[in-house]
């Protein structure tokens, strides 16, 4: 049966129309242009998948360009993290570019614009400039410095470049139209004085280009055919085109900006400023804390590149912003891990189970399937003995008929092992159960083919042998915020909605095979959820992060 062909999204429709009317296929070129002022998050993942996905679809190059025009916020650490994230998602860029590579060209173009009467040096304060820009319903007023001579502008601009003027002394503005209905066209600032060291150009520059001036010109320099950005840049498109027109010549390929809507994710925030607050205030431990919506946080939590790409593909691109339930992202993780993660047994809240008719000191190794979804995954052996650990919630002294786990007088099967029957309990002085005593049917061993092994019982429990169990730290991660839209209430700080139960650290027991598990190895703890080995683990002492529960437990909580 032929694979069903999905309809083109509106971005692909734009490209197809351009290929018919204005562009040659070999002219197609895309870019992903992050600003290195923080770690990438799940929203960036969608943009990465869009731009690099278009590159794969049209066999076109895609540049990774860092829009590094603000030395105050940008660091090499963020550059390195961004590159790691893009590679981890499975994409390769054609060229690694930086807006800072183009500082000299941008400066030269700005000088030409001054000579052509398209730019001028303004000596007003930023507050004065904001005041004279007007409002969306009132036109702006021209700066008193707008009619400066070309010679004076050139002299002042060179002094700005050389650091001979104070940081807030002057700015360079484009000379466009102070009465434009688009506020961004009212003589926007192109350069500001900033005496800060840049992570790449060091102290070579004392002026830095504004984003609107650098972005479109960088696209033009790199021969980008289509520049896709989020919807808040729609009003910037007119300015983007105006700047490109000023530096391009007739017949040259000009980049085409088009916009798509952000996809917001429930129970999280994706503002870099707010994510930085979470880190700086110690709400989370780092940018890659597994509760963070950063790509590095999701990776550390155990999400796979394939799950994130499937998520991005399934939500698509649209023209309207909307809220995507984080449960959908979790579903993509479960679906992918279900196919690939080996099954193992771990007990998170243990109580001891003693099989009274099992010979003391005896142990045997039972065969268990690694992954029923993958025939090639094979089997492993797990130890079985007289004393085991099971989950506390898997036992009740007495229960109704709908409780399909262990109770006194009732039979259940131990996964990959025997049928057992609850007989009695041992309690401490406070009435807490410390041991459950049971008996087992020696002929009921799973897979033995005996009549007893075929006997149907309604419950199956996971377990670990107490003698062989590996005690380990397990980190149970949950949603960082307790409400769907932490940014939604403008009267409250988003920090007020932090989920106090977003992380629980417990000690549990896992089967001994996991002693050799490596960093980032992923497993399904049967009947519990998906877990991966954290980077803070030591040799022989794995720490497990819960990626997602086996089912959507949040919906049940609500």
Coordinates of C-alpha atoms in Angstrom, one line a residue, residues 126-557:
X126 CA 16.8 56.9 23.8
X127 CA 14.0 58.4 25.9
X128 CA 13.7 61.4 23.5
X129 CA 13.8 59.2 20.5
X130 CA 11.0 57.1 21.9
X131 CA 8.9 60.2 22.6
X132 CA 9.3 61.7 19.2
X133 CA 8.4 58.4 17.4
X134 CA 4.7 59.1 18.1
X135 CA 2.1 56.4 18.5
X136 CA 0.3 54.0 16.2
X137 CA -2.4 56.7 15.7
X138 CA -0.2 59.8 15.8
X139 CA 2.7 60.5 13.4
X140 CA 6.2 60.9 14.8
X141 CA 8.3 64.1 14.7
X142 CA 11.6 64.5 13.0
X143 CA 14.7 64.5 15.0
X144 CA 16.4 67.9 15.3
X145 CA 19.5 66.1 14.0
X146 CA 17.9 64.7 10.9
X147 CA 19.2 67.4 8.6
X148 CA 22.8 67.1 9.7
X149 CA 25.2 67.4 6.8
X150 CA 26.7 64.2 5.2
X151 CA 30.1 65.3 6.3
X152 CA 29.2 65.8 9.9
X153 CA 27.3 62.4 9.9
X154 CA 30.4 60.6 8.5
X155 CA 32.7 62.3 11.0
X156 CA 30.5 61.4 14.0
X157 CA 29.9 57.9 12.8
X158 CA 33.6 57.2 12.5
X159 CA 34.1 58.6 16.0
X160 CA 31.4 56.3 17.2
X161 CA 33.2 53.4 15.6
X162 CA 36.6 54.4 17.2
X163 CA 35.1 54.6 20.6
X164 CA 35.6 58.4 20.8
X165 CA 32.0 59.0 21.9
X166 CA 30.3 57.8 25.1
X167 CA 28.0 54.7 25.0
X168 CA 24.8 56.7 25.0
X169 CA 26.2 59.6 23.1
X170 CA 24.9 58.9 19.6
X171 CA 23.0 56.4 17.5
X172 CA 22.9 55.9 13.7
X173 CA 19.3 56.0 12.4
X174 CA 17.9 55.1 8.9
X175 CA 16.2 58.1 7.3
X176 CA 12.8 56.7 6.2
X177 CA 9.5 58.2 7.1
X178 CA 8.5 59.6 10.5
X179 CA 4.8 59.5 9.4
X180 CA 4.7 55.8 8.4
X181 CA 1.8 53.9 9.8
X182 CA 4.4 51.2 10.6
X183 CA 6.2 52.5 13.7
X184 CA 9.3 50.4 12.8
X185 CA 9.7 52.5 9.6
X186 CA 10.0 55.8 11.6
X187 CA 13.8 56.2 11.3
X188 CA 14.8 53.0 13.1
X189 CA 18.2 52.8 14.9
X190 CA 20.8 50.9 12.9
X191 CA 23.8 51.2 15.3
X192 CA 24.4 52.0 19.0
X193 CA 27.6 52.8 20.8
X194 CA 28.5 49.8 23.1
X195 CA 32.0 49.6 24.6
X196 CA 31.7 45.9 25.4
X197 CA 34.0 43.0 24.5
X198 CA 32.4 40.6 22.0
X199 CA 32.9 36.9 22.3
X200 CA 34.4 36.7 18.8
X201 CA 35.5 40.1 17.7
X202 CA 36.8 41.0 21.2
X203 CA 37.4 44.8 21.5
X204 CA 37.6 45.6 17.8
X205 CA 34.3 47.3 17.7
X206 CA 32.8 50.1 19.8
X207 CA 29.5 50.1 17.8
X208 CA 27.2 47.2 17.2
X209 CA 24.4 46.8 14.6
X210 CA 20.8 46.4 15.7
X211 CA 19.1 43.2 14.8
X212 CA 16.8 44.6 12.1
X213 CA 19.8 46.1 10.3
X214 CA 22.0 43.0 10.6
X215 CA 19.5 40.2 10.0
X216 CA 18.3 40.9 6.5
X217 CA 21.7 42.0 5.3
X218 CA 23.2 38.8 6.7
X219 CA 20.6 36.8 4.7
X220 CA 21.5 38.8 1.6
X221 CA 25.3 38.2 2.1
X222 CA 24.7 34.5 2.4
X223 CA 22.3 34.4 -0.6
X224 CA 19.5 33.0 1.5
X225 CA 16.4 32.6 -0.7
X226 CA 13.8 32.3 2.0
X227 CA 14.0 33.7 5.5
X228 CA 11.4 32.1 7.8
X229 CA 10.8 33.7 11.2
X230 CA 8.0 33.8 13.8
X231 CA 4.9 35.9 13.6
X232 CA 6.1 38.8 15.7
X233 CA 8.5 39.7 12.9
X234 CA 5.6 40.3 10.4
X235 CA 5.7 44.1 11.1
X236 CA 9.5 44.0 10.5
X237 CA 9.1 42.6 7.0
X238 CA 8.7 46.1 5.4
X239 CA 11.9 47.3 7.1
X240 CA 13.7 44.1 6.2
X241 CA 12.9 44.7 2.5
X242 CA 13.8 48.4 2.7
X243 CA 17.3 47.6 4.1
X244 CA 17.9 44.9 1.5
X245 CA 16.9 47.2 -1.3
X246 CA 19.4 49.7 -0.2
X247 CA 22.4 47.4 -0.5
X248 CA 21.3 45.2 -3.4
X249 CA 21.6 45.7 -7.2
X250 CA 19.2 45.0 -10.0
X251 CA 19.0 41.3 -10.8
X252 CA 20.6 40.1 -7.5
X253 CA 18.7 37.4 -5.5
X254 CA 17.0 39.1 -2.6
X255 CA 15.9 37.0 0.5
X256 CA 12.2 36.7 1.0
X257 CA 11.0 37.0 4.6
X258 CA 7.8 35.1 5.6
X259 CA 6.4 34.4 9.0
X260 CA 4.9 31.4 10.8
X261 CA 3.1 31.3 14.2
X262 CA 4.8 30.1 17.4
X263 CA 3.6 26.9 19.0
X264 CA 3.4 27.5 22.7
X265 CA 3.7 24.5 25.0
X266 CA 1.5 24.1 28.0
X267 CA 2.8 23.9 31.6
X268 CA 6.0 25.7 30.7
X269 CA 7.6 29.0 29.6
X270 CA 9.9 29.4 26.7
X271 CA 11.0 33.0 27.1
X272 CA 14.8 33.0 27.3
X273 CA 14.6 35.8 29.9
X274 CA 12.3 33.7 32.1
X275 CA 14.2 30.5 31.6
X276 CA 17.3 32.4 32.8
X277 CA 15.4 33.6 35.9
X278 CA 14.6 29.9 36.7
X279 CA 18.4 29.1 36.5
X280 CA 19.6 32.2 38.3
X281 CA 17.1 32.0 41.2
X282 CA 17.9 28.3 41.7
X283 CA 14.4 27.0 40.8
X284 CA 16.1 24.6 38.6
X285 CA 19.8 23.5 38.8
X286 CA 20.9 24.4 35.3
X287 CA 19.9 25.1 31.7
X288 CA 19.9 21.4 31.1
X289 CA 17.8 20.6 34.2
X290 CA 15.4 17.8 33.0
X291 CA 12.4 20.0 34.0
X292 CA 13.5 22.7 31.6
X293 CA 11.9 22.9 28.1
X294 CA 15.4 23.4 26.6
X295 CA 16.6 20.8 24.1
X296 CA 19.5 20.0 26.4
X297 CA 17.1 19.5 29.3
X298 CA 14.8 17.2 27.2
X299 CA 17.9 15.3 26.1
X300 CA 19.1 14.8 29.7
X301 CA 15.6 13.8 30.7
X302 CA 15.7 11.0 28.1
X303 CA 13.8 12.3 25.2
X304 CA 15.1 11.1 21.8
X305 CA 15.8 13.2 18.7
X306 CA 13.3 11.2 16.9
X307 CA 10.6 12.0 19.4
X308 CA 11.2 15.7 19.2
X309 CA 11.3 15.6 15.4
X310 CA 8.0 13.7 15.3
X311 CA 6.5 16.2 17.7
X312 CA 7.6 19.1 15.5
X313 CA 6.3 17.4 12.4
X314 CA 3.0 16.5 14.0
X315 CA 2.2 20.0 15.2
X316 CA 3.2 21.5 11.8
X317 CA 3.5 25.2 10.9
X318 CA 0.5 27.5 11.0
X319 CA -0.4 31.2 10.7
X320 CA -2.0 31.4 14.2
X321 CA -0.5 30.9 17.6
X322 CA -1.9 28.2 19.7
X323 CA -1.2 26.2 22.8
X324 CA 0.0 22.6 22.4
X325 CA -0.6 20.3 25.3
X326 CA 2.7 19.0 26.7
X327 CA 0.9 15.7 26.9
X328 CA 1.3 15.5 23.1
X329 CA 5.1 15.9 23.5
X330 CA 5.0 13.1 26.1
X331 CA 3.0 10.9 23.8
X332 CA 5.7 11.3 21.1
X333 CA 8.3 10.3 23.7
X334 CA 6.4 7.2 24.8
X335 CA 5.7 6.1 21.2
X336 CA 9.4 6.3 20.3
X337 CA 10.7 4.8 23.5
X338 CA 8.2 2.0 23.3
X339 CA 9.9 0.7 20.2
X340 CA 13.5 1.2 21.3
X341 CA 13.8 1.0 25.1
X342 CA 14.8 -2.3 26.7
X343 CA 12.4 -3.6 29.4
X344 CA 13.8 -4.0 32.8
X345 CA 12.5 -4.3 36.4
X346 CA 12.8 -1.6 39.1
X347 CA 10.9 -1.1 42.3
X348 CA 10.5 2.5 43.4
X349 CA 8.6 2.1 46.7
X350 CA 9.7 -1.3 48.0
X351 CA 8.3 -3.7 50.5
X352 CA 9.9 -7.1 51.1
X353 CA 8.1 -10.2 49.8
X354 CA 9.2 -13.5 51.3
X355 CA 8.4 -16.8 49.6
X356 CA 8.2 -19.1 52.6
X357 CA 8.2 -22.4 50.6
X358 CA 11.1 -21.4 48.4
X359 CA 14.4 -23.0 49.6
X360 CA 16.6 -20.7 51.6
X361 CA 19.9 -19.8 49.9
X362 CA 18.6 -21.1 46.6
X363 CA 18.7 -18.8 43.5
X364 CA 17.9 -19.3 39.9
X365 CA 18.2 -17.2 36.7
X366 CA 15.1 -16.7 34.7
X367 CA 14.8 -15.6 31.1
X368 CA 13.1 -12.3 30.3
X369 CA 12.4 -10.6 27.0
X370 CA 14.2 -7.4 26.4
X371 CA 11.6 -5.7 24.1
X372 CA 8.5 -7.3 22.7
X373 CA 8.3 -4.6 20.1
X374 CA 11.7 -5.5 18.7
X375 CA 12.4 -9.2 18.0
X376 CA 16.1 -8.5 17.5
X377 CA 16.5 -7.2 21.0
X378 CA 16.8 -10.8 22.4
X379 CA 16.5 -12.0 26.0
X380 CA 18.4 -11.5 29.2
X381 CA 18.6 -13.5 32.5
X382 CA 17.4 -12.1 35.8
X383 CA 18.1 -13.5 39.3
X384 CA 15.3 -14.9 41.4
X385 CA 15.5 -15.8 45.1
X386 CA 13.4 -16.4 48.2
X387 CA 13.3 -12.7 49.2
X388 CA 12.1 -10.1 46.7
X389 CA 11.1 -6.5 46.6
X390 CA 7.7 -5.5 45.1
X391 CA 5.9 -2.1 45.1
X392 CA 4.0 -1.3 48.2
X393 CA 1.0 -0.2 46.2
X394 CA 0.9 -3.7 44.6
X395 CA -0.3 -5.2 47.9
X396 CA -3.4 -4.8 50.1
X397 CA -4.3 -7.0 53.0
X398 CA -7.9 -7.1 51.7
X399 CA -9.3 -5.7 48.6
X400 CA -12.4 -5.8 46.4
X401 CA -12.6 -7.9 43.2
X402 CA -11.4 -5.0 41.0
X403 CA -8.0 -5.0 42.7
X404 CA -5.9 -7.3 40.4
X405 CA -2.8 -7.2 42.4
X406 CA -1.7 -9.2 45.5
X407 CA -3.9 -9.7 48.6
X408 CA -4.1 -12.3 51.3
X409 CA -5.5 -15.5 49.9
X410 CA -5.3 -14.4 46.3
X411 CA -2.9 -15.5 43.5
X412 CA -0.9 -13.3 41.1
X413 CA 2.0 -13.9 38.8
X414 CA 5.4 -12.5 39.2
X415 CA 6.6 -11.3 35.8
X416 CA 8.8 -13.9 34.1
X417 CA 8.6 -16.1 37.2
X418 CA 6.0 -18.0 39.3
X419 CA 2.5 -17.7 40.5
X420 CA 2.4 -16.7 44.2
X421 CA -0.3 -16.6 46.8
X422 CA -0.5 -14.1 49.7
X423 CA -0.5 -15.8 53.1
X424 CA 0.3 -13.3 55.9
X425 CA 2.0 -10.0 56.7
X426 CA 4.6 -8.9 59.3
X427 CA 4.1 -5.4 60.8
X428 CA 6.2 -3.1 62.9
X429 CA 5.1 -1.6 66.2
X430 CA 3.2 1.2 64.4
X431 CA 1.2 -1.2 62.2
X432 CA 3.2 -0.7 59.0
X433 CA 3.7 -3.8 56.9
X434 CA 7.4 -4.7 56.8
X435 CA 7.1 -8.1 55.1
X436 CA 4.6 -10.0 53.0
X437 CA 4.8 -13.7 53.3
X438 CA 3.5 -15.8 50.4
X439 CA 3.9 -19.3 48.9
X440 CA 4.7 -20.1 45.3
X441 CA 3.7 -22.9 42.9
X442 CA 7.0 -24.5 41.8
X443 CA 5.4 -25.9 38.6
X444 CA 4.0 -22.5 37.4
X445 CA 7.3 -21.1 36.1
X446 CA 6.7 -18.8 33.1
X447 CA 7.5 -20.4 29.7
X448 CA 8.0 -23.9 31.2
X449 CA 5.0 -25.3 29.2
X450 CA 3.5 -27.0 32.2
X451 CA -0.2 -27.1 32.8
X452 CA 0.3 -25.0 36.0
X453 CA 2.3 -22.4 34.0
X454 CA -0.7 -22.0 31.7
X455 CA -3.0 -21.2 34.6
X456 CA -4.6 -17.8 34.2
X457 CA -4.4 -15.3 37.0
X458 CA -5.6 -11.7 36.7
X459 CA -2.6 -9.8 38.1
X460 CA 1.1 -9.7 37.1
X461 CA 3.7 -7.9 39.3
X462 CA 7.2 -6.7 38.6
X463 CA 9.8 -7.4 41.3
X464 CA 13.6 -7.6 41.9
X465 CA 15.5 -10.1 43.9
X466 CA 16.5 -8.5 47.3
X467 CA 19.8 -10.3 47.4
X468 CA 20.9 -9.1 43.9
X469 CA 19.1 -5.8 43.7
X470 CA 21.0 -2.6 42.9
X471 CA 20.0 0.3 45.2
X472 CA 20.0 3.4 43.1
X473 CA 18.9 7.1 43.1
X474 CA 15.8 7.7 41.1
X475 CA 14.7 11.2 40.1
X476 CA 11.0 11.5 39.4
X477 CA 10.5 14.6 37.2
X478 CA 7.1 16.1 36.5
X479 CA 5.8 19.3 34.9
X480 CA 7.6 22.4 36.2
X481 CA 4.4 24.5 36.4
X482 CA 1.1 23.5 37.9
X483 CA -1.1 25.4 35.5
X484 CA -1.4 25.2 31.7
X485 CA -0.4 28.8 31.0
X486 CA 2.0 30.2 33.7
X487 CA 2.3 33.4 31.6
X488 CA -1.5 33.8 31.2
X489 CA -2.3 35.8 34.4
X490 CA -0.8 39.3 33.9
X491 CA -1.6 40.1 37.6
X492 CA 0.7 37.3 38.9
X493 CA 4.4 36.4 38.5
X494 CA 4.8 33.2 36.6
X495 CA 7.0 32.0 39.4
X496 CA 3.9 31.7 41.6
X497 CA 2.8 28.7 39.5
X498 CA 5.9 26.5 40.1
X499 CA 4.9 22.9 40.8
X500 CA 6.4 22.0 44.2
X501 CA 6.3 18.3 43.1
X502 CA 8.2 18.8 39.9
X503 CA 11.1 16.8 41.3
X504 CA 11.1 14.0 43.9
X505 CA 14.4 12.2 44.6
X506 CA 14.0 8.6 46.0
X507 CA 16.0 5.5 46.6
X508 CA 14.8 2.4 44.7
X509 CA 15.9 -1.0 43.6
X510 CA 16.6 -2.2 40.1
X511 CA 17.7 -5.5 38.6
X512 CA 21.5 -6.0 38.7
X513 CA 22.0 -5.8 34.9
X514 CA 21.6 -2.0 35.2
X515 CA 24.9 -1.7 37.1
X516 CA 26.7 -1.4 33.8
X517 CA 24.2 1.0 32.2
X518 CA 25.9 4.0 30.5
X519 CA 25.1 7.7 30.5
X520 CA 21.9 8.4 28.5
X521 CA 21.0 4.7 28.2
X522 CA 17.2 4.5 28.1
X523 CA 14.9 1.8 29.6
X524 CA 11.3 1.0 30.3
X525 CA 10.9 0.1 34.0
X526 CA 8.0 -2.3 33.5
X527 CA 4.6 -1.1 34.6
X528 CA 6.1 2.3 35.8
X529 CA 7.6 4.4 32.9
X530 CA 10.6 5.3 30.9
X531 CA 13.9 6.3 32.5
X532 CA 17.4 7.2 31.4
X533 CA 20.8 7.3 33.1
X534 CA 21.8 10.8 34.2
X535 CA 25.1 12.3 33.5
X536 CA 25.9 12.7 37.2
X537 CA 26.0 8.9 37.5
X538 CA 29.2 7.2 38.6
X539 CA 30.6 3.9 37.4
X540 CA 28.5 1.1 38.8
X541 CA 26.1 3.6 40.5
X542 CA 23.6 4.8 37.9
X543 CA 21.2 7.6 38.7
X544 CA 17.9 7.4 36.8
X545 CA 15.8 10.2 35.5
X546 CA 12.1 9.6 34.7
X547 CA 11.4 10.7 31.2
X548 CA 7.7 10.0 31.2
X549 CA 5.3 7.7 33.0
X550 CA 3.9 4.7 31.2
X551 CA 0.6 6.5 30.8
X552 CA -0.5 10.1 31.1
X553 CA -0.7 10.3 34.9
X554 CA -1.3 14.1 34.9
X555 CA -4.7 13.7 33.3
X556 CA -5.6 11.3 36.1
X557 CA -4.4 13.9 38.7

